[in-house]
Short mmCIF file of C-alpha atoms in Angstrom, two decimals:
data_model
loop_
_atom_site.label_atom_id
_atom_site.label_comp_id
_atom_site.label_asym_id
_atom_site.label_seq_id
_atom_site.Cartn_x
_atom_site.Cartn_y
_atom_site.Cartn_z
CA MET K 194 0.00 0.00 0.00
CA ILE K 195 2.85 2.40 0.77
CA LYS K 196 4.27 2.04 -2.74
CA GLU K 197 0.85 2.67 -4.29
CA ASN K 198 0.26 5.70 -2.06
CA LEU K 199 3.70 7.06 -2.87
CA ASN K 200 3.18 6.70 -6.59
CA ALA K 201 -0.17 8.49 -6.31
CA VAL K 202 1.47 11.39 -4.44
CA LYS K 203 4.26 11.58 -7.02
CA ARG K 204 1.72 11.68 -9.86
CA THR K 205 -0.17 14.45 -8.10
CA ILE K 206 3.02 16.47 -7.64
CA GLU K 207 3.97 15.99 -11.28
CA SER K 208 0.50 17.03 -12.43
CA CYS K 209 0.57 20.08 -10.20
CA CYS K 210 3.98 21.11 -11.50
CA LYS K 211 2.83 20.77 -15.11
CA ARG K 212 -0.24 22.84 -14.38
CA THR K 213 1.83 25.64 -12.87
CA GLY K 214 4.69 25.53 -15.37
CA ARG K 215 7.23 24.18 -12.90
CA ARG K 216 9.69 21.34 -13.32
CA HIS K 217 8.98 18.24 -11.28
CA SER K 218 12.60 18.32 -10.11
CA GLU K 219 11.94 21.63 -8.34
CA VAL K 220 9.85 19.92 -5.65
CA THR K 221 11.34 17.56 -3.06
CA LEU K 222 8.95 15.11 -1.45
CA ILE K 223 9.77 14.54 2.21
CA ALA K 224 8.12 11.41 3.60
CA VAL K 225 7.06 12.27 7.14
CA SER K 226 7.80 9.05 8.98
CA LYS K 227 7.18 10.01 12.61
CA THR K 228 5.63 7.18 14.67
CA LYS K 229 6.09 4.75 11.77
CA PRO K 230 7.94 1.45 12.21
CA ILE K 231 11.20 0.67 10.44
CA ALA K 232 9.46 -1.73 8.05
CA ASP K 233 7.32 1.11 6.67
CA LEU K 234 10.33 3.33 6.12
CA GLN K 235 12.18 0.49 4.43
CA GLU K 236 9.24 -0.06 2.09
CA ALA K 237 9.17 3.63 1.21
CA TYR K 238 12.94 3.59 0.66
CA GLU K 239 12.66 0.63 -1.69
CA ALA K 240 9.97 2.55 -3.58
CA GLY K 241 12.43 5.39 -4.15
CA VAL K 242 12.13 7.74 -1.17
CA ARG K 243 15.41 9.25 0.02
CA ASP K 244 14.15 12.18 2.08
CA PHE K 245 12.49 11.39 5.41
CA GLY K 246 11.16 13.85 7.99
CA GLU K 247 11.06 13.20 11.73
CA ASN K 248 9.64 15.25 14.59
CA LYS K 249 11.37 13.84 17.65
CA VAL K 250 15.10 13.54 18.25
CA GLN K 251 14.96 10.24 20.13
CA GLU K 252 12.89 8.57 17.44
CA LEU K 253 15.12 9.95 14.71
CA LEU K 254 18.28 8.66 16.38
CA GLY K 255 16.74 5.24 16.82
CA LYS K 256 15.91 4.96 13.14
CA ILE K 257 19.09 6.30 11.51
CA PRO K 258 21.35 3.28 12.20
CA GLN K 259 18.69 0.82 11.05
CA LEU K 260 18.26 2.28 7.57
CA PRO K 261 20.49 2.91 4.53
CA SER K 262 23.16 5.57 4.86
CA ASP K 263 22.14 7.48 1.73
CA ILE K 264 18.89 8.70 3.34
CA ARG K 265 18.62 12.45 3.83
CA TRP K 266 17.04 13.02 7.23
CA HIS K 267 15.09 16.20 7.92
CA MET K 268 14.34 17.45 11.43
CA ILE K 269 10.91 19.02 10.99
CA GLY K 270 9.62 19.12 14.57
CA HIS K 271 10.25 21.58 17.39
CA LEU K 272 13.85 21.27 18.50
CA GLN K 273 14.94 21.86 22.08
CA ARG K 274 18.37 23.38 22.57
CA ASN K 275 19.54 20.52 24.81
CA LYS K 276 18.87 18.03 21.99
CA VAL K 277 20.87 19.86 19.31
CA LYS K 278 24.14 18.04 20.06
CA TYR K 279 22.54 14.71 19.21
CA ILE K 280 21.43 15.54 15.68
CA VAL K 281 24.11 17.87 14.31
CA GLY K 282 26.05 15.83 11.79
CA HIS K 283 23.22 13.35 11.36
CA VAL K 284 20.57 15.37 9.55
CA SER K 285 20.52 16.91 6.10
CA MET K 286 18.54 19.93 7.22
CA ILE K 287 16.86 21.39 10.30
CA HIS K 288 13.55 22.93 9.21
CA SER K 289 12.40 24.28 12.56
CA VAL K 290 14.79 27.02 13.71
CA ASP K 291 12.57 29.57 15.44
CA SER K 292 14.87 31.60 17.67
CA LEU K 293 18.32 33.15 17.88
CA ARG K 294 19.14 31.04 20.96
CA LEU K 295 18.41 27.81 19.10
CA ALA K 296 20.50 28.97 16.14
CA GLU K 297 23.37 29.86 18.48
CA GLU K 298 23.28 26.36 19.98
CA ILE K 299 23.31 24.77 16.52
CA SER K 300 26.24 27.01 15.59
CA ARG K 301 28.20 26.08 18.73
CA GLU K 302 27.69 22.38 18.10
CA ALA K 303 28.56 22.70 14.40
CA VAL K 304 31.82 24.45 15.24
CA LYS K 305 32.61 21.86 17.92
CA GLN K 306 32.03 19.03 15.45
CA LYS K 307 33.81 20.88 12.62
CA THR K 308 30.78 20.57 10.36
CA GLU K 309 28.24 22.78 8.58
CA VAL K 310 24.47 22.71 9.16
CA ASP K 311 21.78 23.80 6.72
CA ILE K 312 18.74 25.32 8.40
CA LEU K 313 15.36 26.81 7.58
CA LEU K 314 13.66 29.51 9.62
CA GLU K 315 10.25 28.38 10.84
CA VAL K 316 7.71 31.17 10.37
CA ASN K 317 4.32 31.21 12.09
CA VAL K 318 2.63 32.84 9.11
CA ALA K 319 -0.90 32.35 10.42
CA GLY K 320 -0.03 33.72 13.85
CA GLU K 321 -1.45 30.69 15.65
CA GLU K 322 -0.76 30.78 19.39
CA SER K 323 -0.53 26.98 19.51
CA LYS K 324 2.27 26.87 16.93
CA TYR K 325 5.98 27.56 17.17
CA GLY K 326 7.62 29.91 14.71
CA ILE K 327 8.84 33.42 14.11
CA ALA K 328 6.42 36.26 13.41
CA VAL K 329 6.49 37.38 9.78
CA SER K 330 7.47 40.91 10.85
CA GLU K 331 10.51 39.64 12.78
CA THR K 332 11.88 37.11 10.32
CA ALA K 333 14.14 39.30 8.17
CA GLU K 334 15.86 40.86 11.17
CA LEU K 335 16.39 37.47 12.78
CA ALA K 336 17.79 36.11 9.51
CA GLU K 337 20.37 38.90 9.50
CA ARG K 338 21.47 38.02 13.04
CA ILE K 339 21.59 34.26 12.51
CA ALA K 340 23.50 34.71 9.25
CA LEU K 341 26.50 35.97 11.23
CA LEU K 342 26.87 32.72 13.16
CA PRO K 343 29.58 30.27 12.07
CA GLY K 344 28.84 26.74 10.98
CA ILE K 345 25.25 27.23 9.85
CA HIS K 346 23.64 28.35 6.60
CA ILE K 347 20.12 29.68 6.15
CA LYS K 348 18.64 27.97 3.09
CA GLY K 349 15.07 29.26 3.24
CA LEU K 350 11.84 29.24 5.20
CA MET K 351 9.37 26.73 6.60
CA THR K 352 5.82 27.02 7.85
CA ILE K 353 3.10 24.77 9.23
CA ALA K 354 -0.22 26.05 7.95
CA PRO K 355 -3.44 25.68 9.98
CA PHE K 356 -5.33 22.41 9.87
CA THR K 357 -8.32 22.98 7.62
CA ALA K 358 -10.86 20.94 5.70
CA ASP K 359 -10.41 23.13 2.62
CA PRO K 360 -6.80 23.47 1.42
CA GLU K 361 -7.71 26.68 -0.38
CA ASP K 362 -7.97 28.30 3.04
CA ASN K 363 -4.20 28.00 3.37
CA ARG K 364 -3.31 29.57 0.05
CA ILE K 365 -3.02 32.99 1.65
CA PHE K 366 -0.42 31.69 4.12
CA PHE K 367 1.63 30.00 1.43
CA CYS K 368 1.52 33.22 -0.61
CA LYS K 369 2.74 35.19 2.40
CA LEU K 370 5.66 32.84 3.01
CA LYS K 371 6.67 33.01 -0.64
CA GLN K 372 6.53 36.80 -0.62
CA LEU K 373 8.54 36.90 2.60
CA SER K 374 11.23 34.74 0.99
CA VAL K 375 11.35 37.09 -2.00
CA ASP K 376 11.64 40.13 0.27
CA ILE K 377 14.47 38.58 2.28
CA GLN K 378 16.30 37.45 -0.86
CA LYS K 379 16.24 41.02 -2.15
CA LYS K 380 18.23 42.13 0.89
CA ASN K 381 21.23 40.12 -0.38
CA ILE K 382 22.26 39.07 3.13
CA ASP K 383 25.52 37.13 3.23
CA ASN K 384 24.98 33.47 4.19
CA VAL K 385 21.23 33.67 3.50
CA ASN K 386 19.73 31.88 0.51
CA MET K 387 15.96 31.69 0.09
CA SER K 388 16.05 28.75 -2.33
CA VAL K 389 14.03 26.41 -0.08
CA LEU K 390 10.35 26.84 0.82
CA SER K 391 9.21 23.98 3.04
CA MET K 392 5.42 24.19 3.15
CA GLY K 393 2.44 21.98 2.51
CA MET K 394 1.41 18.66 4.02
CA THR K 395 -0.92 15.81 3.05
CA GLY K 396 -4.05 17.94 3.05
CA ASP K 397 -2.75 20.99 1.21
CA TYR K 398 0.52 20.23 -0.57
CA THR K 399 -0.94 20.82 -4.04
CA VAL K 400 -1.86 24.39 -3.10
CA ALA K 401 1.59 24.84 -1.55
CA ILE K 402 3.26 23.72 -4.79
CA GLU K 403 1.11 26.13 -6.77
CA GLU K 404 2.40 28.91 -4.51
CA GLY K 405 6.08 27.98 -4.81
CA ALA K 406 6.87 25.18 -2.33
CA THR K 407 10.17 23.42 -3.01
CA CYS K 408 9.70 20.88 -0.18
CA VAL K 409 6.39 19.26 0.73
CA ARG K 410 6.06 17.15 3.87
CA VAL K 411 3.67 14.24 3.33
CA GLY K 412 3.03 11.62 5.98
CA THR K 413 -0.53 10.32 6.04
CA GLY K 414 -0.74 10.47 2.24
CA ILE K 415 2.11 7.94 2.05
CA PHE K 416 2.00 5.87 5.22
CA GLY K 417 -1.62 6.18 6.29
CA GLU K 418 -2.71 7.26 9.76
CA ARG K 419 -0.09 7.56 12.49
CA TYR K 420 0.55 4.73 14.93
CA TYR K 421 0.41 6.66 18.16
CA ASP K 422 -0.38 3.57 20.20
CA SER K 423 2.31 1.40 18.65
CA PRO K 424 5.89 1.53 19.90
CA VAL K 425 8.55 2.43 17.39
CA GLU K 426 10.99 -0.40 16.82
CA PRO K 427 14.23 0.20 18.72
#
């Protein structure tokens, strides 16, 4: 079923790209594998997935050694500063940087490990109190400050849009994030590149692609409902 679901998502992405005049290669599909057992991830890998997104550090670290080394792991959940040391050097990108203090911790750990870390700034475009993220009005200034830190590189922006029955409701938020990325790019800040827009999930990724997403994070659409009651394999 995972292979069939994955192929359906890929066809939808390709169709959406054609409709909007974009190349299919411009959009990276991140399979959101949180709470899923190793067998599901292995099946997705064998079906061609190389980018996986995880929300929790402990779960991520448990999965990495059990799966092929060419997987690109994405940290897409809220990241606590005391957990940074565990994932630097193990993930392809951290999508959820939402404060200067978190960026400083990532920078310190990157320097300590003599490595470089690609990050996205998480923006709370909808202004939801229940969500993490930087306010739209504060993002450019924060980008300028984080850009000065050694060992990390800002590659773009990420947002988690509101849960809604109608994906069209989120178009306005995807438009705002895209415009924000354009505005920041125009500032020509050293060490800031707005080439990545991580936005859109199972319910609204087609709208996100239409508005410029370069990464879409799809979990349920590939793996089915989450297994909250099932333990993740060690």
